[in-house]
C-alpha cells in the first residue's frame, strides 16, 4: 500500500506477489473469527489467525519500506522527500475517510502515513544506518513504551477520523505509541524493508537468503519468547485475567493466543516477553519482521510461476483493494458465512486485478494519492517549449 507504483518496466514481480499475499492475509484476519469456539473456557485459536494474525500487517509495513526505496531511487533527495510527504498526505486523508465506514476494522492507513513522514530523513540513508534504526525501534521502543504509556493520553481501538485532527496531541500519542499500529515501533518494519531494497532483489541468491534468514529470525524470536515465558516462569508473573486498554478484562490465555491491540498491559514488564500478534514487543516485532522477509524471499523465488501472476496483479494495487475491502465489510453485500465471504473477496480481487492490469494503468486509489506528487514533479521540472529556428533568421 505504498500508494504509488514505479513504472511497469521497473517493477519487481516478486515484491508485488508478496504484497498480494499480505493483503489476502490481512483480509482473512478481518473476515474469520479469532477463535473456533468462544463458548469454551479454553477456545481453540482458528487456523487463519494462527497463520496470518500480526504477520500480514507486518509484511505490509516491511514491503512498504521496500517500495519507498524502489519508487524514489531515481529521484533527487529533495524530490524523493517531497514525493513521499505528499503521498503520505493522500494516504492519510484516505485513511481518515475510511474510518467513517462501520467496518469493525482498525484502519491502518493513517499510521502508514505517519510512518512515511518518519522515514523522510532516512530515504537516502545507508544500509547500516537503516539496520541500526530498525534494531533500535524493534528492541528499545517497546521497552520505553511499557514505562511511559500510563502517562500518555488514553487510547481506544477506534480508527482516527478527520474529527481527531481537532486534538492533535491525543492523535499523535495514539499514532506513535498507544494505538493499534504504533508508528515508532513499526518504523522498525519500514527500515528493515528499506534496507532490503538496496540488495539485488532479482538475484535468486538474495531471495534464498531472505527466505532462510527470515525464517531463522522468526523461529529464534519465538523460541526466546517461549524460553522466557515457560521454563523461566515469566508467564506466571502475568495477570490472569489480564486488563487490556480499550478491551477490558479477559483471560490471559485469550490475549496471548489470539493477539493484543498494539501494546501490552503495563502492570508487569514480563509482558515484554510475549510474541503475541500485535503485542508490539521486541519478540513480536522480530518474529513478524522475520516472517515478512521470508515471505518476500519466497515470492521472489516463485515470481516466474504463471499461477502467481494474479497475486502480483493484486499486489500492484493493494491500496485500492484494501480500501474496497474496508467499504464492503461495512456493507450488507457479503455472505454472513466467513468462508464464503472470504472466497468471494479473494475471487473478485484476483479477477478484477488481472483484468485491470491489462489496461497498464495504476489502480484507482494509487492514482488518486499520486496526484499531488506528480503535480509537484511537473512544477519542479517544467517542460521547456521547443525552440524552432526559422530559415533565414
Short mmCIF file of C-alpha atoms in Angstrom, two decimals:
data_model
loop_
_atom_site.label_atom_id
_atom_site.label_comp_id
_atom_site.label_asym_id
_atom_site.label_seq_id
_atom_site.Cartn_x
_atom_site.Cartn_y
_atom_site.Cartn_z
CA UNK A 1 0.00 0.00 0.00
CA UNK A 2 2.69 2.45 -0.94
CA UNK A 3 0.23 4.50 -2.95
CA UNK A 4 2.43 4.95 -6.00
CA UNK A 5 3.70 2.38 -8.42
CA UNK A 6 7.06 2.60 -10.16
CA UNK A 7 6.96 2.34 -13.95
CA UNK A 8 5.89 -1.09 -15.16
CA UNK A 9 9.29 -1.86 -16.66
CA UNK A 10 10.91 -1.31 -13.27
CA UNK A 11 8.54 -3.43 -11.23
CA UNK A 12 9.88 -6.42 -9.36
CA UNK A 13 7.17 -9.05 -9.68
CA UNK A 14 8.16 -10.90 -6.52
CA UNK A 15 7.56 -7.79 -4.42
CA UNK A 16 4.06 -7.49 -5.90
CA UNK A 17 3.37 -11.16 -5.19
CA UNK A 18 4.40 -10.72 -1.56
CA UNK A 19 2.15 -7.68 -1.26
CA UNK A 20 -0.74 -9.58 -2.77
CA UNK A 21 -0.29 -12.43 -0.28
CA UNK A 22 -0.05 -9.94 2.59
CA UNK A 23 -3.28 -8.25 1.50
CA UNK A 24 -5.18 -11.53 1.31
CA UNK A 25 -3.79 -12.50 4.71
CA UNK A 26 -4.97 -9.24 6.24
CA UNK A 27 -8.41 -9.69 4.69
CA UNK A 28 -8.58 -13.16 6.21
CA UNK A 29 -7.92 -11.85 9.73
CA UNK A 30 -10.76 -9.36 9.26
CA UNK A 31 -13.23 -11.95 7.99
CA UNK A 32 -12.59 -15.05 10.12
CA UNK A 33 -13.12 -15.07 13.91
CA UNK A 34 -10.08 -15.45 16.15
CA UNK A 35 -11.49 -18.47 17.99
CA UNK A 36 -13.32 -21.54 16.75
CA UNK A 37 -15.42 -21.93 19.92
CA UNK A 38 -15.95 -18.84 22.08
CA UNK A 39 -18.34 -20.72 24.38
CA UNK A 40 -15.49 -22.79 25.79
CA UNK A 41 -13.32 -21.65 28.70
CA UNK A 42 -10.30 -22.59 26.61
CA UNK A 43 -11.30 -21.92 22.98
CA UNK A 44 -9.08 -23.06 20.15
CA UNK A 45 -7.42 -20.41 18.03
CA UNK A 46 -8.62 -20.53 14.43
CA UNK A 47 -6.14 -21.75 11.78
CA UNK A 48 -6.43 -18.45 9.89
CA UNK A 49 -5.35 -16.44 12.92
CA UNK A 50 -2.57 -18.88 13.69
CA UNK A 51 -1.15 -18.30 10.22
CA UNK A 52 -1.87 -14.67 9.42
CA UNK A 53 -2.57 -12.64 12.58
CA UNK A 54 0.08 -9.97 13.01
CA UNK A 55 2.21 -11.34 10.20
CA UNK A 56 0.13 -9.97 7.31
CA UNK A 57 0.08 -6.39 8.62
CA UNK A 58 3.80 -6.53 9.41
CA UNK A 59 4.52 -7.74 5.89
CA UNK A 60 2.70 -4.69 4.52
CA UNK A 61 4.94 -2.39 6.53
CA UNK A 62 8.16 -4.17 5.53
CA UNK A 63 7.11 -4.19 1.88
CA UNK A 64 6.14 -0.52 2.11
CA UNK A 65 9.75 0.16 3.07
CA UNK A 66 10.92 -1.78 0.02
CA UNK A 67 8.56 0.23 -2.19
CA UNK A 68 9.71 3.56 -0.76
CA UNK A 69 13.27 2.95 -1.88
CA UNK A 70 12.38 1.40 -5.23
CA UNK A 71 9.96 4.16 -6.20
CA UNK A 72 12.24 7.07 -5.27
CA UNK A 73 15.72 5.84 -6.11
CA UNK A 74 15.85 7.71 -9.43
CA UNK A 75 14.75 10.99 -7.89
CA UNK A 76 16.93 13.58 -6.24
CA UNK A 77 16.90 13.62 -2.45
CA UNK A 78 14.66 16.69 -2.37
CA UNK A 79 12.25 15.30 -4.95
CA UNK A 80 12.06 12.00 -3.11
CA UNK A 81 11.23 13.62 0.23
CA UNK A 82 8.58 15.87 -1.29
CA UNK A 83 7.05 13.00 -3.25
CA UNK A 84 6.84 10.73 -0.19
CA UNK A 85 5.47 13.52 2.00
CA UNK A 86 2.72 14.36 -0.48
CA UNK A 87 1.95 10.67 -0.92
CA UNK A 88 1.65 10.37 2.86
CA UNK A 89 -0.88 13.21 2.88
CA UNK A 90 -3.00 11.38 0.33
CA UNK A 91 -2.82 8.05 2.13
CA UNK A 92 -3.57 9.73 5.48
CA UNK A 93 -6.60 11.54 4.09
CA UNK A 94 -7.91 8.30 2.59
CA UNK A 95 -7.43 6.53 5.91
CA UNK A 96 -9.25 9.25 7.85
CA UNK A 97 -12.15 8.97 5.40
CA UNK A 98 -12.32 5.16 5.52
CA UNK A 99 -12.57 5.31 9.31
CA UNK A 100 -16.16 6.56 8.94
CA UNK A 101 -17.17 3.20 7.47
CA UNK A 102 -18.63 0.96 10.16
CA UNK A 103 -16.43 -1.96 9.15
CA UNK A 104 -15.09 -3.07 12.53
CA UNK A 105 -11.58 -2.85 11.04
CA UNK A 106 -8.76 -0.88 12.66
CA UNK A 107 -7.82 1.08 9.52
CA UNK A 108 -4.06 1.14 9.18
CA UNK A 109 -3.61 3.89 6.58
CA UNK A 110 -3.21 6.90 8.90
CA UNK A 111 -0.49 5.04 10.78
CA UNK A 112 1.15 4.29 7.42
CA UNK A 113 1.05 7.95 6.50
CA UNK A 114 2.90 8.87 9.69
CA UNK A 115 5.41 6.07 9.04
CA UNK A 116 6.20 7.62 5.66
CA UNK A 117 6.75 11.00 7.30
CA UNK A 118 9.07 9.44 9.89
CA UNK A 119 11.01 7.83 7.05
CA UNK A 120 11.73 11.12 5.24
CA UNK A 121 15.17 11.66 6.84
CA UNK A 122 16.07 8.04 6.05
CA UNK A 123 15.28 7.90 2.34
CA UNK A 124 18.95 8.23 1.40
CA UNK A 125 20.35 6.52 4.50
CA UNK A 126 22.92 3.75 4.16
CA UNK A 127 22.07 0.14 4.90
CA UNK A 128 23.97 0.14 8.24
CA UNK A 129 22.02 3.21 9.39
CA UNK A 130 18.70 1.65 8.33
CA UNK A 131 19.53 -1.58 10.14
CA UNK A 132 20.55 0.34 13.27
CA UNK A 133 17.28 2.29 13.29
CA UNK A 134 15.31 -0.91 12.71
CA UNK A 135 17.01 -2.68 15.63
CA UNK A 136 16.52 0.35 17.88
CA UNK A 137 12.81 0.54 17.02
CA UNK A 138 12.28 -3.19 17.50
CA UNK A 139 14.26 -3.57 20.73
CA UNK A 140 14.18 -0.24 22.55
CA UNK A 141 10.85 1.38 21.65
CA UNK A 142 8.64 -1.34 23.22
CA UNK A 143 10.60 -1.11 26.47
CA UNK A 144 10.30 2.67 26.64
CA UNK A 145 6.61 2.45 25.70
CA UNK A 146 5.96 -0.02 28.51
CA UNK A 147 7.10 2.52 31.10
CA UNK A 148 5.70 5.77 29.65
CA UNK A 149 2.35 4.67 28.25
CA UNK A 150 0.48 5.19 31.53
CA UNK A 151 1.47 8.87 31.43
CA UNK A 152 0.13 9.39 27.91
CA UNK A 153 -3.47 10.15 26.91
CA UNK A 154 -5.61 7.03 26.99
CA UNK A 155 -6.37 5.33 23.69
CA UNK A 156 -9.05 3.07 22.31
CA UNK A 157 -9.37 0.74 19.34
CA UNK A 158 -11.21 3.20 17.09
CA UNK A 159 -9.69 4.35 13.81
CA UNK A 160 -8.82 8.08 13.64
CA UNK A 161 -11.23 10.22 11.63
CA UNK A 162 -10.97 13.84 10.48
CA UNK A 163 -12.51 14.85 13.81
CA UNK A 164 -9.38 13.54 15.55
CA UNK A 165 -7.38 16.36 13.95
CA UNK A 166 -9.02 18.68 16.49
CA UNK A 167 -6.96 17.02 19.25
CA UNK A 168 -3.51 16.81 17.67
CA UNK A 169 -1.71 15.83 20.88
CA UNK A 170 -4.05 12.93 21.57
CA UNK A 171 -3.89 11.84 17.92
CA UNK A 172 -0.09 11.98 17.85
CA UNK A 173 0.18 9.87 21.01
CA UNK A 174 -2.21 7.33 19.51
CA UNK A 175 -0.43 7.10 16.19
CA UNK A 176 3.07 6.92 17.64
CA UNK A 177 2.75 4.87 20.83
CA UNK A 178 -0.67 3.92 22.18
CA UNK A 179 -2.63 2.92 19.06
CA UNK A 180 -3.13 -0.41 17.34
CA UNK A 181 -0.17 0.10 14.98
CA UNK A 182 2.26 2.33 16.94
CA UNK A 183 4.39 4.06 14.34
CA UNK A 184 7.56 4.49 16.41
CA UNK A 185 7.85 0.73 16.84
CA UNK A 186 6.61 -0.03 13.33
CA UNK A 187 9.39 2.15 11.95
CA UNK A 188 11.48 -0.97 12.51
CA UNK A 189 9.45 -2.80 9.87
CA UNK A 190 9.76 0.07 7.41
CA UNK A 191 13.52 0.41 7.88
CA UNK A 192 14.02 -3.34 7.50
CA UNK A 193 12.25 -3.16 4.15
CA UNK A 194 14.23 -0.08 3.10
CA UNK A 195 17.49 -1.86 3.91
CA UNK A 196 16.46 -4.95 1.93
CA UNK A 197 15.56 -2.79 -1.08
CA UNK A 198 19.25 -1.91 -1.51
CA UNK A 199 20.02 -5.55 -2.33
CA UNK A 200 19.63 -7.06 -5.80
CA UNK A 201 16.09 -8.37 -5.43
CA UNK A 202 16.27 -10.04 -8.85
CA UNK A 203 19.00 -12.36 -7.57
CA UNK A 204 17.95 -15.87 -6.55
CA UNK A 205 20.78 -15.90 -4.04
CA UNK A 206 19.37 -12.80 -2.32
CA UNK A 207 15.88 -14.30 -2.39
CA UNK A 208 17.14 -17.51 -0.80
CA UNK A 209 18.96 -15.60 1.90
CA UNK A 210 15.81 -13.62 2.68
CA UNK A 211 13.78 -16.82 2.93
CA UNK A 212 16.26 -18.70 5.12
CA UNK A 213 17.32 -15.70 7.19
CA UNK A 214 13.75 -14.56 7.73
CA UNK A 215 12.65 -17.99 8.92
CA UNK A 216 15.66 -18.19 11.24
CA UNK A 217 14.86 -14.80 12.77
CA UNK A 218 11.20 -15.71 13.22
CA UNK A 219 11.98 -19.04 14.87
CA UNK A 220 14.67 -17.54 17.11
CA UNK A 221 12.31 -14.82 18.35
CA UNK A 222 9.54 -17.31 19.13
CA UNK A 223 11.96 -19.69 20.83
CA UNK A 224 13.36 -16.92 23.01
CA UNK A 225 9.86 -15.82 23.98
CA UNK A 226 8.88 -19.39 24.89
CA UNK A 227 12.03 -19.81 26.95
CA UNK A 228 11.31 -16.67 28.97
CA UNK A 229 7.62 -17.42 29.49
CA UNK A 230 7.67 -21.15 30.16
CA UNK A 231 10.93 -22.64 31.53
CA UNK A 232 11.95 -19.35 33.18
CA UNK A 233 8.47 -18.78 34.60
CA UNK A 234 7.57 -15.46 33.06
CA UNK A 235 4.01 -16.45 32.27
CA UNK A 236 3.21 -16.99 35.96
CA UNK A 237 4.06 -13.31 36.52
CA UNK A 238 1.36 -12.14 34.11
CA UNK A 239 -2.03 -11.15 35.47
CA UNK A 240 -4.89 -13.56 34.80
CA UNK A 241 -7.36 -12.22 33.85
CA UNK A 242 -5.42 -9.52 32.01
CA UNK A 243 -6.59 -5.92 31.74
CA UNK A 244 -6.03 -4.53 28.25
CA UNK A 245 -6.76 -0.86 27.47
CA UNK A 246 -9.68 -0.43 25.12
CA UNK A 247 -10.77 -4.05 25.52
CA UNK A 248 -11.24 -4.76 29.20
CA UNK A 249 -10.52 -7.81 31.32
CA UNK A 250 -10.27 -11.23 29.70
CA UNK A 251 -8.43 -14.49 30.45
CA UNK A 252 -4.69 -14.11 29.97
CA UNK A 253 -4.58 -17.01 27.51
CA UNK A 254 -7.08 -15.35 25.19
CA UNK A 255 -4.75 -12.42 24.62
CA UNK A 256 -1.59 -14.50 24.39
CA UNK A 257 -3.13 -16.92 21.90
CA UNK A 258 -5.14 -14.60 19.65
CA UNK A 259 -3.33 -11.28 19.91
CA UNK A 260 -3.32 -7.90 21.57
CA UNK A 261 -4.22 -4.49 20.18
CA UNK A 262 -0.96 -2.67 19.62
CA UNK A 263 0.51 -2.74 23.12
CA UNK A 264 0.84 -4.93 26.19
CA UNK A 265 -0.66 -4.34 29.64
CA UNK A 266 1.65 -2.19 31.75
CA UNK A 267 1.23 -4.00 35.08
CA UNK A 268 4.31 -6.21 34.53
CA UNK A 269 7.47 -5.93 32.45
CA UNK A 270 7.15 -9.68 31.80
CA UNK A 271 4.56 -8.82 29.14
CA UNK A 272 7.51 -7.72 27.01
CA UNK A 273 8.49 -11.38 26.72
CA UNK A 274 5.40 -12.45 24.75
CA UNK A 275 5.46 -12.78 20.97
CA UNK A 276 1.68 -12.44 20.70
CA UNK A 277 0.40 -10.91 17.42
CA UNK A 278 0.07 -7.12 17.61
CA UNK A 279 1.61 -7.01 21.07
CA UNK A 280 4.45 -4.80 19.77
CA UNK A 281 7.06 -6.44 21.99
CA UNK A 282 10.64 -6.99 20.79
CA UNK A 283 9.84 -10.67 20.21
CA UNK A 284 6.63 -9.94 18.29
CA UNK A 285 8.36 -7.33 16.13
CA UNK A 286 11.38 -9.56 15.48
CA UNK A 287 9.23 -12.60 14.70
CA UNK A 288 6.97 -10.77 12.26
CA UNK A 289 9.92 -9.00 10.61
CA UNK A 290 11.37 -12.44 10.02
CA UNK A 291 8.17 -13.85 8.53
CA UNK A 292 7.82 -10.79 6.29
CA UNK A 293 11.36 -11.21 4.97
CA UNK A 294 10.76 -14.93 4.44
CA UNK A 295 7.55 -14.17 2.53
CA UNK A 296 9.41 -11.73 0.31
CA UNK A 297 12.17 -14.25 -0.33
CA UNK A 298 9.69 -16.97 -1.26
CA UNK A 299 7.73 -14.60 -3.51
CA UNK A 300 10.91 -13.59 -5.33
CA UNK A 301 11.75 -17.25 -5.91
CA UNK A 302 8.35 -18.08 -7.45
CA UNK A 303 7.99 -14.82 -9.36
CA UNK A 304 8.08 -16.54 -12.76
CA UNK A 305 5.34 -19.04 -11.94
CA UNK A 306 2.26 -18.33 -14.10
CA UNK A 307 -0.11 -19.09 -11.22
CA UNK A 308 1.46 -16.25 -9.23
CA UNK A 309 0.54 -13.57 -11.77
CA UNK A 310 -2.94 -12.84 -10.36
CA UNK A 311 -1.36 -12.37 -6.93
CA UNK A 312 1.14 -9.96 -8.47
CA UNK A 313 -1.73 -8.05 -10.06
CA UNK A 314 -3.42 -7.69 -6.68
CA UNK A 315 -0.12 -6.66 -5.13
CA UNK A 316 0.28 -3.89 -7.68
CA UNK A 317 -2.89 -2.18 -6.41
CA UNK A 318 -3.17 -3.08 -2.74
CA UNK A 319 -4.29 0.40 -1.71
CA UNK A 320 -7.33 0.10 -3.98
CA UNK A 321 -8.32 -3.35 -2.81
CA UNK A 322 -7.68 -2.60 0.86
CA UNK A 323 -9.97 0.43 0.59
CA UNK A 324 -12.66 -1.59 -1.19
CA UNK A 325 -12.35 -4.30 1.45
CA UNK A 326 -12.99 -1.80 4.26
CA UNK A 327 -16.02 -0.41 2.44
CA UNK A 328 -17.62 -3.77 1.62
CA UNK A 329 -17.02 -5.05 5.15
CA UNK A 330 -19.18 -2.14 6.33
CA UNK A 331 -21.97 -3.11 3.91
CA UNK A 332 -24.53 -5.90 3.66
CA UNK A 333 -23.11 -7.15 0.37
CA UNK A 334 -21.09 -10.05 1.73
CA UNK A 335 -22.29 -13.51 2.82
CA UNK A 336 -22.51 -13.97 6.57
CA UNK A 337 -20.54 -17.22 6.39
CA UNK A 338 -16.83 -16.29 6.79
CA UNK A 339 -15.57 -18.89 4.32
CA UNK A 340 -17.95 -17.77 1.56
CA UNK A 341 -17.27 -14.10 2.32
CA UNK A 342 -13.52 -14.60 2.10
CA UNK A 343 -13.70 -16.74 -1.03
CA UNK A 344 -15.85 -14.12 -2.75
CA UNK A 345 -13.50 -11.26 -1.86
CA UNK A 346 -10.44 -13.21 -3.00
CA UNK A 347 -12.07 -14.22 -6.27
CA UNK A 348 -13.16 -10.66 -7.04
CA UNK A 349 -9.75 -9.24 -6.15
CA UNK A 350 -7.80 -11.73 -8.27
CA UNK A 351 -10.13 -11.39 -11.27
CA UNK A 352 -10.50 -7.62 -11.17
CA UNK A 353 -6.79 -7.04 -10.63
CA UNK A 354 -5.83 -9.33 -13.51
CA UNK A 355 -8.23 -7.53 -15.86
CA UNK A 356 -7.19 -4.08 -14.64
CA UNK A 357 -3.53 -4.90 -15.21
CA UNK A 358 -4.27 -5.32 -18.92
CA UNK A 359 -5.03 -1.59 -19.08
CA UNK A 360 -1.50 -0.72 -17.96
CA UNK A 361 -2.87 1.85 -15.52
CA UNK A 362 -2.35 2.37 -11.82
CA UNK A 363 -5.12 1.27 -9.50
CA UNK A 364 -7.72 4.00 -8.83
CA UNK A 365 -6.63 4.64 -5.25
CA UNK A 366 -2.95 4.54 -6.21
CA UNK A 367 -3.61 7.08 -8.96
CA UNK A 368 -5.56 9.33 -6.59
CA UNK A 369 -2.85 9.56 -3.94
CA UNK A 370 -0.16 10.10 -6.58
CA UNK A 371 -1.83 13.23 -7.99
CA UNK A 372 -0.01 15.63 -5.66
CA UNK A 373 3.45 14.00 -6.10
CA UNK A 374 3.06 14.06 -9.89
CA UNK A 375 1.91 17.67 -9.84
CA UNK A 376 4.89 18.60 -7.67
CA UNK A 377 7.28 16.95 -10.12
CA UNK A 378 5.74 18.89 -13.00
CA UNK A 379 6.13 22.15 -11.11
CA UNK A 380 9.72 21.38 -10.17
CA UNK A 381 10.69 20.25 -13.69
CA UNK A 382 8.51 22.16 -16.18
CA UNK A 383 8.93 21.14 -19.76
CA UNK A 384 10.66 23.77 -21.83
CA UNK A 385 8.92 24.60 -25.10
CA UNK A 386 10.80 23.52 -28.15
CA UNK A 387 12.60 26.37 -29.95
CA UNK A 388 12.04 26.35 -33.66
CA UNK A 389 14.55 28.13 -35.86
CA UNK A 390 13.10 29.70 -38.98
CA UNK A 391 15.16 29.65 -42.09
CA UNK A 392 16.81 32.92 -42.83
CA UNK A 393 16.93 34.13 -39.24
#
